PDB file of C-alpha atoms in Angstrom:
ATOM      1  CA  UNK Y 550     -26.040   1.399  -1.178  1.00  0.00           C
ATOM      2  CA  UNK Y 551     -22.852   0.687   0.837  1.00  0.00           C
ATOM      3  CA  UNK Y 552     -23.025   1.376   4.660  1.00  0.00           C
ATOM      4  CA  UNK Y 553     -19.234   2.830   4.327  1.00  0.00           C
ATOM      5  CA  UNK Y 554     -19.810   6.329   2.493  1.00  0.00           C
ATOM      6  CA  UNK Y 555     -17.157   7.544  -0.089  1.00  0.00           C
ATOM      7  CA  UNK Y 556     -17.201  10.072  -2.265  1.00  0.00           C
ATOM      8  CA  UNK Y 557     -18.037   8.801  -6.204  1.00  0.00           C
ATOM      9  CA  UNK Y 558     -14.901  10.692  -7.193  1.00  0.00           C
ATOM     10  CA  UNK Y 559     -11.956  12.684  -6.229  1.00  0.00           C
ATOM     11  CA  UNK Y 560      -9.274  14.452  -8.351  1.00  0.00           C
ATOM     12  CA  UNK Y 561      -5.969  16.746  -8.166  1.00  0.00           C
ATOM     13  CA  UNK Y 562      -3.132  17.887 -10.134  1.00  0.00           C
ATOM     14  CA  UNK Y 563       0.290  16.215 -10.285  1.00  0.00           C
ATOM     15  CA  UNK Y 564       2.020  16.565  -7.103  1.00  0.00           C
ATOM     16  CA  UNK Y 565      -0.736  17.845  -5.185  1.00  0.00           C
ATOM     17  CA  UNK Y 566      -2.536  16.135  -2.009  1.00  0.00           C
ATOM     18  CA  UNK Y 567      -6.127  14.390  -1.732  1.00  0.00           C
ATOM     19  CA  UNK Y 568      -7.918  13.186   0.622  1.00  0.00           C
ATOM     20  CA  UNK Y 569     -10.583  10.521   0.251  1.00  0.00           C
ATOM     21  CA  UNK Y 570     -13.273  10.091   2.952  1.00  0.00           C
ATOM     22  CA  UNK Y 571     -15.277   6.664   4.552  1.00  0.00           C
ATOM     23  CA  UNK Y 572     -18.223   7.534   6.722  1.00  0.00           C
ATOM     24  CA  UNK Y 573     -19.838   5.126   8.548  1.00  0.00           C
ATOM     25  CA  UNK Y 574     -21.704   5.167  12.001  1.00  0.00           C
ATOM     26  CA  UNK Y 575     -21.741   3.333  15.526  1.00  0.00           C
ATOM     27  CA  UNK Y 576     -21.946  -0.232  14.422  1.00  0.00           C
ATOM     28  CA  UNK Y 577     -18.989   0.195  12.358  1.00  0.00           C
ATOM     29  CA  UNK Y 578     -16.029   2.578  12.381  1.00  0.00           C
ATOM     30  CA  UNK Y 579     -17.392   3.797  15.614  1.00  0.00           C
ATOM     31  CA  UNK Y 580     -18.055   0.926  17.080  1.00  0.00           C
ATOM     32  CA  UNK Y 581     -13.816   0.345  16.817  1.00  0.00           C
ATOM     33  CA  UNK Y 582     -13.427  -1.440  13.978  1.00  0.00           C
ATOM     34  CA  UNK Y 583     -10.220  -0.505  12.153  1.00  0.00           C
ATOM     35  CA  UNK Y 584     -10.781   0.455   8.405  1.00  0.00           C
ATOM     36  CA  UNK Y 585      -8.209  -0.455   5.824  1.00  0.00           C
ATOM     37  CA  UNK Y 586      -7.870   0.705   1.915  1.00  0.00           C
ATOM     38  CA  UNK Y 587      -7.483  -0.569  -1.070  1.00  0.00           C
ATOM     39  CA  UNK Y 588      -6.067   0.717  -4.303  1.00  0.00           C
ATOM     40  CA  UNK Y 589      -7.758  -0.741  -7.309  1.00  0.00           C
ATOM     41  CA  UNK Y 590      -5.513   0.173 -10.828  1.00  0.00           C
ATOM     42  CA  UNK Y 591      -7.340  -0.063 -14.348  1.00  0.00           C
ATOM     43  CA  UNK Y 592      -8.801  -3.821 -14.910  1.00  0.00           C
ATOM     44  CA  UNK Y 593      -6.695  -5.140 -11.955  1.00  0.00           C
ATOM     45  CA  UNK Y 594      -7.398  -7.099  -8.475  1.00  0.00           C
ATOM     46  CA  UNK Y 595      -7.545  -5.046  -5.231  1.00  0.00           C
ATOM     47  CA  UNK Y 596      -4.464  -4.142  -3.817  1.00  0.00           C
ATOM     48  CA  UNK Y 597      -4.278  -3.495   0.400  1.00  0.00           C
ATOM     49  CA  UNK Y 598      -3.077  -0.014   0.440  1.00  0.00           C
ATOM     50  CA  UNK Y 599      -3.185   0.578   4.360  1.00  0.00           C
ATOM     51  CA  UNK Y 600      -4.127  -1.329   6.925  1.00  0.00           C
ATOM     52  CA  UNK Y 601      -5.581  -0.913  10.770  1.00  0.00           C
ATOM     53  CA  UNK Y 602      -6.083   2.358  10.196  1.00  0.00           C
ATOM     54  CA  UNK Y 603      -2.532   3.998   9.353  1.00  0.00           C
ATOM     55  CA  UNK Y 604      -0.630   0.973   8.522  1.00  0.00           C
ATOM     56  CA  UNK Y 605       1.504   0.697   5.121  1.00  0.00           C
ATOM     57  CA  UNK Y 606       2.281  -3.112   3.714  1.00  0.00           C
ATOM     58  CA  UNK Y 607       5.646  -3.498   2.327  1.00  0.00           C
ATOM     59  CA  UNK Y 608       5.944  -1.688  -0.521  1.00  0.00           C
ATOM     60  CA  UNK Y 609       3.279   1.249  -0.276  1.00  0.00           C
ATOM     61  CA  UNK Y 610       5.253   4.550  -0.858  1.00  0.00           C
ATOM     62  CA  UNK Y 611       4.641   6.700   2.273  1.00  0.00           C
ATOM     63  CA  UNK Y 612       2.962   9.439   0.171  1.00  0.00           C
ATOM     64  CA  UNK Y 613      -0.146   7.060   1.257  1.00  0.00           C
ATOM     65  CA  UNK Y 614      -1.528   8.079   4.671  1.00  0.00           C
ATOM     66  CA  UNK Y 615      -4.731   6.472   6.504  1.00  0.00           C
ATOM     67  CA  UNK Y 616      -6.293   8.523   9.444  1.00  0.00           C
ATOM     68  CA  UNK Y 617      -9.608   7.216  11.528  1.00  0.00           C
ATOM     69  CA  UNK Y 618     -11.659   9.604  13.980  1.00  0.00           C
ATOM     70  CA  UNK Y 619     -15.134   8.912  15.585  1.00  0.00           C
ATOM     71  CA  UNK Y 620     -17.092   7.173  12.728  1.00  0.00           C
ATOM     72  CA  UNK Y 621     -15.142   8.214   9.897  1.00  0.00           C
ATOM     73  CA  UNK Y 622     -11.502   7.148   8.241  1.00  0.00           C
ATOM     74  CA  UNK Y 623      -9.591   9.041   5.878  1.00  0.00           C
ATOM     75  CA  UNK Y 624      -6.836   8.219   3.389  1.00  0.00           C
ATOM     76  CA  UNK Y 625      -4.074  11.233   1.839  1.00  0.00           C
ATOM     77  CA  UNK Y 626      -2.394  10.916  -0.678  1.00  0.00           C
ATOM     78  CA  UNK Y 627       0.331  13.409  -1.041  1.00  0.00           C
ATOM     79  CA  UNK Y 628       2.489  14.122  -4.025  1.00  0.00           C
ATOM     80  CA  UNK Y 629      -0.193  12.777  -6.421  1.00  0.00           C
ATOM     81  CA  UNK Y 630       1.573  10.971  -9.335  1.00  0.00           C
ATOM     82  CA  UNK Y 631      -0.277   9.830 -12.446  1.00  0.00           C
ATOM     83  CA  UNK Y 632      -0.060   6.604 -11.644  1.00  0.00           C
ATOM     84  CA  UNK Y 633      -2.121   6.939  -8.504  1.00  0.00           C
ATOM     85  CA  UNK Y 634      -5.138   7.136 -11.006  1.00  0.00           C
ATOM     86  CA  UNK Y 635      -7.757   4.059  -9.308  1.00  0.00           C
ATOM     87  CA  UNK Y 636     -10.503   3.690  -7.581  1.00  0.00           C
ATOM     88  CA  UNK Y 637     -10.014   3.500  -3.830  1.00  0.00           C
ATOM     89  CA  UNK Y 638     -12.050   1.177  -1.539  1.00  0.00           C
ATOM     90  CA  UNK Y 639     -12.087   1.330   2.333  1.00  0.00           C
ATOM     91  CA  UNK Y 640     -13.243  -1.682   4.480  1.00  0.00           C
ATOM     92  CA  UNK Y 641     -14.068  -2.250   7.860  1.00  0.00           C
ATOM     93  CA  UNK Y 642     -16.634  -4.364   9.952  1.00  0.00           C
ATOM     94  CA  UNK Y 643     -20.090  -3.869  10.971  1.00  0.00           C
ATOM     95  CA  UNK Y 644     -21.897  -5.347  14.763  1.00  0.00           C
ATOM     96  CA  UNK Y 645     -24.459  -8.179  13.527  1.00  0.00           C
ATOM     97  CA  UNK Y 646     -26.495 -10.619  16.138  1.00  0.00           C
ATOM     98  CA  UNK Y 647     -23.758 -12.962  14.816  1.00  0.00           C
ATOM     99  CA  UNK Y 648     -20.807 -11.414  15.099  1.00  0.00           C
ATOM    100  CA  UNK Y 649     -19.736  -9.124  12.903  1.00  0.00           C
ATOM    101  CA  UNK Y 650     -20.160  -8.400   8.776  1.00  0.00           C
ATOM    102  CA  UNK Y 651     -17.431  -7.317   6.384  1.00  0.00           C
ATOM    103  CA  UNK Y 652     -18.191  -3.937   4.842  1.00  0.00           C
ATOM    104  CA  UNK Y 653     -16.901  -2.432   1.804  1.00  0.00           C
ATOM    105  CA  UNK Y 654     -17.001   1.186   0.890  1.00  0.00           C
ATOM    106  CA  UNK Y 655     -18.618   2.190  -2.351  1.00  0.00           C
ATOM    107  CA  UNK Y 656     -15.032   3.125  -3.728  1.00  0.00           C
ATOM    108  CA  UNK Y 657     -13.625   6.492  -5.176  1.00  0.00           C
ATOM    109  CA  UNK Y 658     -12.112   7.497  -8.135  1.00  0.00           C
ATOM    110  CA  UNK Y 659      -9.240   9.118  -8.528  1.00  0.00           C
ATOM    111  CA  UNK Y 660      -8.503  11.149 -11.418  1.00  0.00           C
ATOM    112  CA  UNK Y 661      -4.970  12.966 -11.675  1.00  0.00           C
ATOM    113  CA  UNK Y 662      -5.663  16.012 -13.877  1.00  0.00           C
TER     114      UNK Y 662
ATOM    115  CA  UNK K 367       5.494 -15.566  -3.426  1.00  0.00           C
ATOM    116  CA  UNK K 368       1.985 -16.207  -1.832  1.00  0.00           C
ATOM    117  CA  UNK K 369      -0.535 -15.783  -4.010  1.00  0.00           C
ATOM    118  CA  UNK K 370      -4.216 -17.240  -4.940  1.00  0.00           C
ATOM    119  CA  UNK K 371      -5.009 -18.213  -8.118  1.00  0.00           C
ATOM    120  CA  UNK K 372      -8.789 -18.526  -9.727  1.00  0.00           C
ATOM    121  CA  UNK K 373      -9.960 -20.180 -12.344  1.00  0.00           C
ATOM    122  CA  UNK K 374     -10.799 -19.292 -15.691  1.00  0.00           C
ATOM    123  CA  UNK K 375     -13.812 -16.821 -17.264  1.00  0.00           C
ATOM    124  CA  UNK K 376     -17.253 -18.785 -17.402  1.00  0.00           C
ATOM    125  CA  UNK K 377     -19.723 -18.180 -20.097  1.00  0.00           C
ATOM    126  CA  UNK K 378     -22.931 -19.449 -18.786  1.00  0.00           C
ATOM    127  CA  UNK K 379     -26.702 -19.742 -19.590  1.00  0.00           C
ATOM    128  CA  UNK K 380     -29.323 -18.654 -17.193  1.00  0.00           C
ATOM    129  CA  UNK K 381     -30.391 -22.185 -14.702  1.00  0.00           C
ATOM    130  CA  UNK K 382     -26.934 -23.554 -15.622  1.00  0.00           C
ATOM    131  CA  UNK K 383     -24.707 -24.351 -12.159  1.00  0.00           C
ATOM    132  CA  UNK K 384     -21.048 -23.455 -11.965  1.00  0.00           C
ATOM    133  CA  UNK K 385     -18.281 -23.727  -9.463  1.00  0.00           C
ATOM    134  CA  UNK K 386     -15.533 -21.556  -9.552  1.00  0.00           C
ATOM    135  CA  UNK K 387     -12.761 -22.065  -7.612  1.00  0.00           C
ATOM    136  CA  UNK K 388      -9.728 -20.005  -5.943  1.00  0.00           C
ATOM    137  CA  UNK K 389      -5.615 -21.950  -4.938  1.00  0.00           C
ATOM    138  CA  UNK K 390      -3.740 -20.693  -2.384  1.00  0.00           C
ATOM    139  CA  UNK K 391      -0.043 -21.321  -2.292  1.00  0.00           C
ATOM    140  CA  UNK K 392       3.455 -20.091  -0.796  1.00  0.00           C
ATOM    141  CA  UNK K 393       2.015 -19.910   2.573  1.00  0.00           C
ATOM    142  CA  UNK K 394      -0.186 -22.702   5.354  1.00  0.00           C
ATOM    143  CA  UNK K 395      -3.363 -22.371   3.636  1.00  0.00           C
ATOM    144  CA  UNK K 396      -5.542 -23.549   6.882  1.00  0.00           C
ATOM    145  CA  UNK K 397      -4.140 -20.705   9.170  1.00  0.00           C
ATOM    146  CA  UNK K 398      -6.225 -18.105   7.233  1.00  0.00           C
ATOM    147  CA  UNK K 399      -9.923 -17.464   6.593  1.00  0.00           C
ATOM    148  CA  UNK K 400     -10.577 -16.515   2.508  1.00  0.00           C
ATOM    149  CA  UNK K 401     -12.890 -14.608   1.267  1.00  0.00           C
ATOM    150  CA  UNK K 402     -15.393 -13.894  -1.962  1.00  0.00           C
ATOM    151  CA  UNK K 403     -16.253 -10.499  -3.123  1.00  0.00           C
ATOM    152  CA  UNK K 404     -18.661  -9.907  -6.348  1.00  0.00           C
ATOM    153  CA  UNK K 405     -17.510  -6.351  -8.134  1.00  0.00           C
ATOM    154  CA  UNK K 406     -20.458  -4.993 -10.670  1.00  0.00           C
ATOM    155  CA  UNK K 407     -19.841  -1.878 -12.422  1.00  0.00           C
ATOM    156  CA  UNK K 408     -22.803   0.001 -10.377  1.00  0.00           C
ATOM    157  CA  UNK K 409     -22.364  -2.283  -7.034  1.00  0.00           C
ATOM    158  CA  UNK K 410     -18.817  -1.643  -6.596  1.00  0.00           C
ATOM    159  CA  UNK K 411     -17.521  -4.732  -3.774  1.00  0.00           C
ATOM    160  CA  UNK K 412     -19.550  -6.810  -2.539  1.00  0.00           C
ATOM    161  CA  UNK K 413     -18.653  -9.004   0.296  1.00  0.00           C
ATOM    162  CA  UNK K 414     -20.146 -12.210  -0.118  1.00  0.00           C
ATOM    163  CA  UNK K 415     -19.171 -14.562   2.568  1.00  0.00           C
ATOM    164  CA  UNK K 416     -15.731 -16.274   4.204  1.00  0.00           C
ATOM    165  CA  UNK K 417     -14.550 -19.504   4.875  1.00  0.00           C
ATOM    166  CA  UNK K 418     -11.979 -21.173   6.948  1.00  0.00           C
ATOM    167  CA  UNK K 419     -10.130 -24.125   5.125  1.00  0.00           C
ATOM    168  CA  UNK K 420      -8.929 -26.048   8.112  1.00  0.00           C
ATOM    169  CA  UNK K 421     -12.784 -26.615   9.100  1.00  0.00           C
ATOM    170  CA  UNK K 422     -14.968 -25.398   6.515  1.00  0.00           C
ATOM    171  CA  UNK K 423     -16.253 -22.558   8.988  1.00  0.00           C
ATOM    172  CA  UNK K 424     -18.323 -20.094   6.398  1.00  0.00           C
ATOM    173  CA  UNK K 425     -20.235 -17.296   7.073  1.00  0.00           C
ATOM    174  CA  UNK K 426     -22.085 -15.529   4.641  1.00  0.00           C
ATOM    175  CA  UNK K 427     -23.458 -11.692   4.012  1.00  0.00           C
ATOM    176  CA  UNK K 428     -27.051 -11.954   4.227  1.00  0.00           C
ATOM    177  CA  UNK K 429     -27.240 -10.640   0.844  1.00  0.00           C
ATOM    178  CA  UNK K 430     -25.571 -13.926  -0.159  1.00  0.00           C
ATOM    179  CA  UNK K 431     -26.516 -16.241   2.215  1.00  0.00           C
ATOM    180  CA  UNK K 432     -28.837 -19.085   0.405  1.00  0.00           C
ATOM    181  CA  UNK K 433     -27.718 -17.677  -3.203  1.00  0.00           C
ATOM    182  CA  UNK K 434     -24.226 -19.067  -3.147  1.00  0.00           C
ATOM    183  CA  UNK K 435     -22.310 -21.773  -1.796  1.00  0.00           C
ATOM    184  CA  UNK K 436     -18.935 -21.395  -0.315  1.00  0.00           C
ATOM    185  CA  UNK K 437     -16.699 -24.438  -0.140  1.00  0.00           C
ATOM    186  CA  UNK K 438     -13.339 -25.721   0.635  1.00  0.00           C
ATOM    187  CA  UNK K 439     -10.545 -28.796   0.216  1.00  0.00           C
ATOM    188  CA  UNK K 440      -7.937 -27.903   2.250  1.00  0.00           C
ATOM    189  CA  UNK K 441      -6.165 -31.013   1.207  1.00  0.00           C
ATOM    190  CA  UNK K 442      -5.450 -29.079  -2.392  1.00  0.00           C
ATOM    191  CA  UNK K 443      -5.451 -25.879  -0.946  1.00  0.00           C
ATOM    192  CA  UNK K 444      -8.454 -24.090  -2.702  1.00  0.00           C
ATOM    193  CA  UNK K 445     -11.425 -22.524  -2.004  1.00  0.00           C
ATOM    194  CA  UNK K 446     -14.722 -22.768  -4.108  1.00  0.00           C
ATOM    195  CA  UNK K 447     -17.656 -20.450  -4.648  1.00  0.00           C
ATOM    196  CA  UNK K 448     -21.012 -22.263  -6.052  1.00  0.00           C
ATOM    197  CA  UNK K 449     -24.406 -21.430  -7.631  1.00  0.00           C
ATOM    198  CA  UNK K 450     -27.099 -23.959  -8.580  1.00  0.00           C
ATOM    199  CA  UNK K 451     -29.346 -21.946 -10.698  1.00  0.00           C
ATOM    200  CA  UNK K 452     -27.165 -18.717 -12.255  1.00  0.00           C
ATOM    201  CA  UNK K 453     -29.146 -15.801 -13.194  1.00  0.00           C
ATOM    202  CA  UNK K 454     -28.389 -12.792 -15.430  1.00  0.00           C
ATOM    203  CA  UNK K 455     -28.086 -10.677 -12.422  1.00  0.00           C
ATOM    204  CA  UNK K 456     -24.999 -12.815 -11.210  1.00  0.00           C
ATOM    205  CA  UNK K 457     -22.872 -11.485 -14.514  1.00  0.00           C
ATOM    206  CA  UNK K 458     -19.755 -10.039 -12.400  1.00  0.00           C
ATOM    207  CA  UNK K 459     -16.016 -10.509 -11.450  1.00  0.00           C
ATOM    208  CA  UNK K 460     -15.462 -12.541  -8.492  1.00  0.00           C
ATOM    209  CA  UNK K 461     -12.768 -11.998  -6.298  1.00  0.00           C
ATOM    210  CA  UNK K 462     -11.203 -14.407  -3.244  1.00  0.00           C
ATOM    211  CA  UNK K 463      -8.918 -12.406  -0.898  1.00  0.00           C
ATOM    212  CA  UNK K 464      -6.777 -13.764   2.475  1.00  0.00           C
ATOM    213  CA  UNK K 465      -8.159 -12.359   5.449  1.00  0.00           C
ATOM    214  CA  UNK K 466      -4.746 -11.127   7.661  1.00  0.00           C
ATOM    215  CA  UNK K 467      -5.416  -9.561  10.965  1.00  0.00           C
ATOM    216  CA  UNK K 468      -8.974  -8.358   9.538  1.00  0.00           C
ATOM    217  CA  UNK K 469      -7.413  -7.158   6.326  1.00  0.00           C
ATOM    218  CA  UNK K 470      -7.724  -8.605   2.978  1.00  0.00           C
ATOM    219  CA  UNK K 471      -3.861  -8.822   2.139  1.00  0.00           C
ATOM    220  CA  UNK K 472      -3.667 -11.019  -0.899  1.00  0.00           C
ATOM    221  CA  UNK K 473      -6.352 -11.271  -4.054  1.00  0.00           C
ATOM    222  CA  UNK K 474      -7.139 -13.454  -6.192  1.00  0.00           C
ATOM    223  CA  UNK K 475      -6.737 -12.282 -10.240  1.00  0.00           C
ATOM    224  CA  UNK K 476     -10.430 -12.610 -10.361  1.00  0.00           C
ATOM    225  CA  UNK K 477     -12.703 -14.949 -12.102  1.00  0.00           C
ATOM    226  CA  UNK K 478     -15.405 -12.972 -14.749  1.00  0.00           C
ATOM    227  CA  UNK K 479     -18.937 -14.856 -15.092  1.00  0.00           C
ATOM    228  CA  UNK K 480     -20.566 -14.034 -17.632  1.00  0.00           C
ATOM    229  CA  UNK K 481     -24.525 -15.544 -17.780  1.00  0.00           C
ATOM    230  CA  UNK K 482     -26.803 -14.629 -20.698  1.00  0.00           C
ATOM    231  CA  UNK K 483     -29.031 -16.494 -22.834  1.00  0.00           C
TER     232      UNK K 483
END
């Protein structure tokens, strides 16, 4: 059970938008911990999608969007193209007596209808 | 191009050791910590532990911690992840990432283990 909720699954028609939730609580996202994404295509590595929140690498079309609010993230994607079909990961950190933990989100998967 | 590179698929008995092992090049391989992440089919990622190369600094989940070994030469660049006694239960794909201002920016292809009798 992953301390970073996401939804098991997510889906929308071609050229619509979705959003993709990451709960998490005080030690974590709330605590001010950024949370970044990952985009995970069929029997591929992890990608970084955004980063620090809102961020886009070099490369990621803007139709990807990452928000963060209280203890919770989200990530849009907007004008949903087939090829966005993956499963999507958020990550952030989480307060230990050492420090702090890397946490993964469960993941989500998107389906484009 | 930076990129890390992992070793091959391991078939592997249950009790039998293996080392795996992930190569960093196209950038200063000491100037960032790398990570391991398991990925099951029902456990999604995992984060297993980090490591810096320039001093061996590791820290593991304590989900991992005693379970696995996490290891580095920085003199050849690579990172390695360890088990002395593989079980059934460690059948996954193993991923190392580069950890960039608290992001995992660069993966590893990933290295499947496979252990069954």
């Amino acid at each position: 059970q992953s301390v970073l909720t996401q939804p098991p699954s997510v889906s929308g028609a071609p050229g619509q938008r979705v959003t993709i939730s990451c709960t998490g609580s005080s030690s974590n996202i709330g605590a001010g911990y950024n949370v970044h994404w990952y985009q995970q295509l069929p029997g591929t590595a992890p990608k970084l999608l955004i980063y620090r929140n809102n961020n886009r690498p070099s490369g990621v079309p803007d139709r990807f969007s990452g928000s963060k609010s209280g203890t919770s993230a989200s990530l849009a994607i907007t004008g949903l193209q087939a090829e966005d079909e993956a499963v999507y990961f958020c990550q952030s950190y989480d307060n230990t007596l050492s420090g702090s933990d890397v946490l993964f989100g469960g993941g989500t998967k998107l389906t484009v209808l | 191009e930076v990129q890390l590179v992992q070793s091959r698929a391991e078939v592997k008995k249950p009790g039998e050791s293996l080392k795996i092992s992930c190569t960093g090049s196209g950038y200063s391989f000491t100037s960032n910590w790398i990570g391991w992440a398991r990925q099951t089919p029902g456990q999604g990622l995992e984060w297993m532990g980090i490591i810096y190369p320039a001093d061996s600094e590791t820290k593991y989940s304590p989900s991992f911690q005693g379970q696995v070994t996490i290891s580095a030469d920085h003199a050849i660049s690579t990172t390695y992840l360890q088990w002395s006694s593989l079980k059934a239960s460690d059948t996954a794909m193993y991923y190392c990432a580069r950890l960039s201002a608290k992001a995992f920016d660069v993966w590893g292809q990933g290295t499947m283990v496979n252990v069954s009798s």
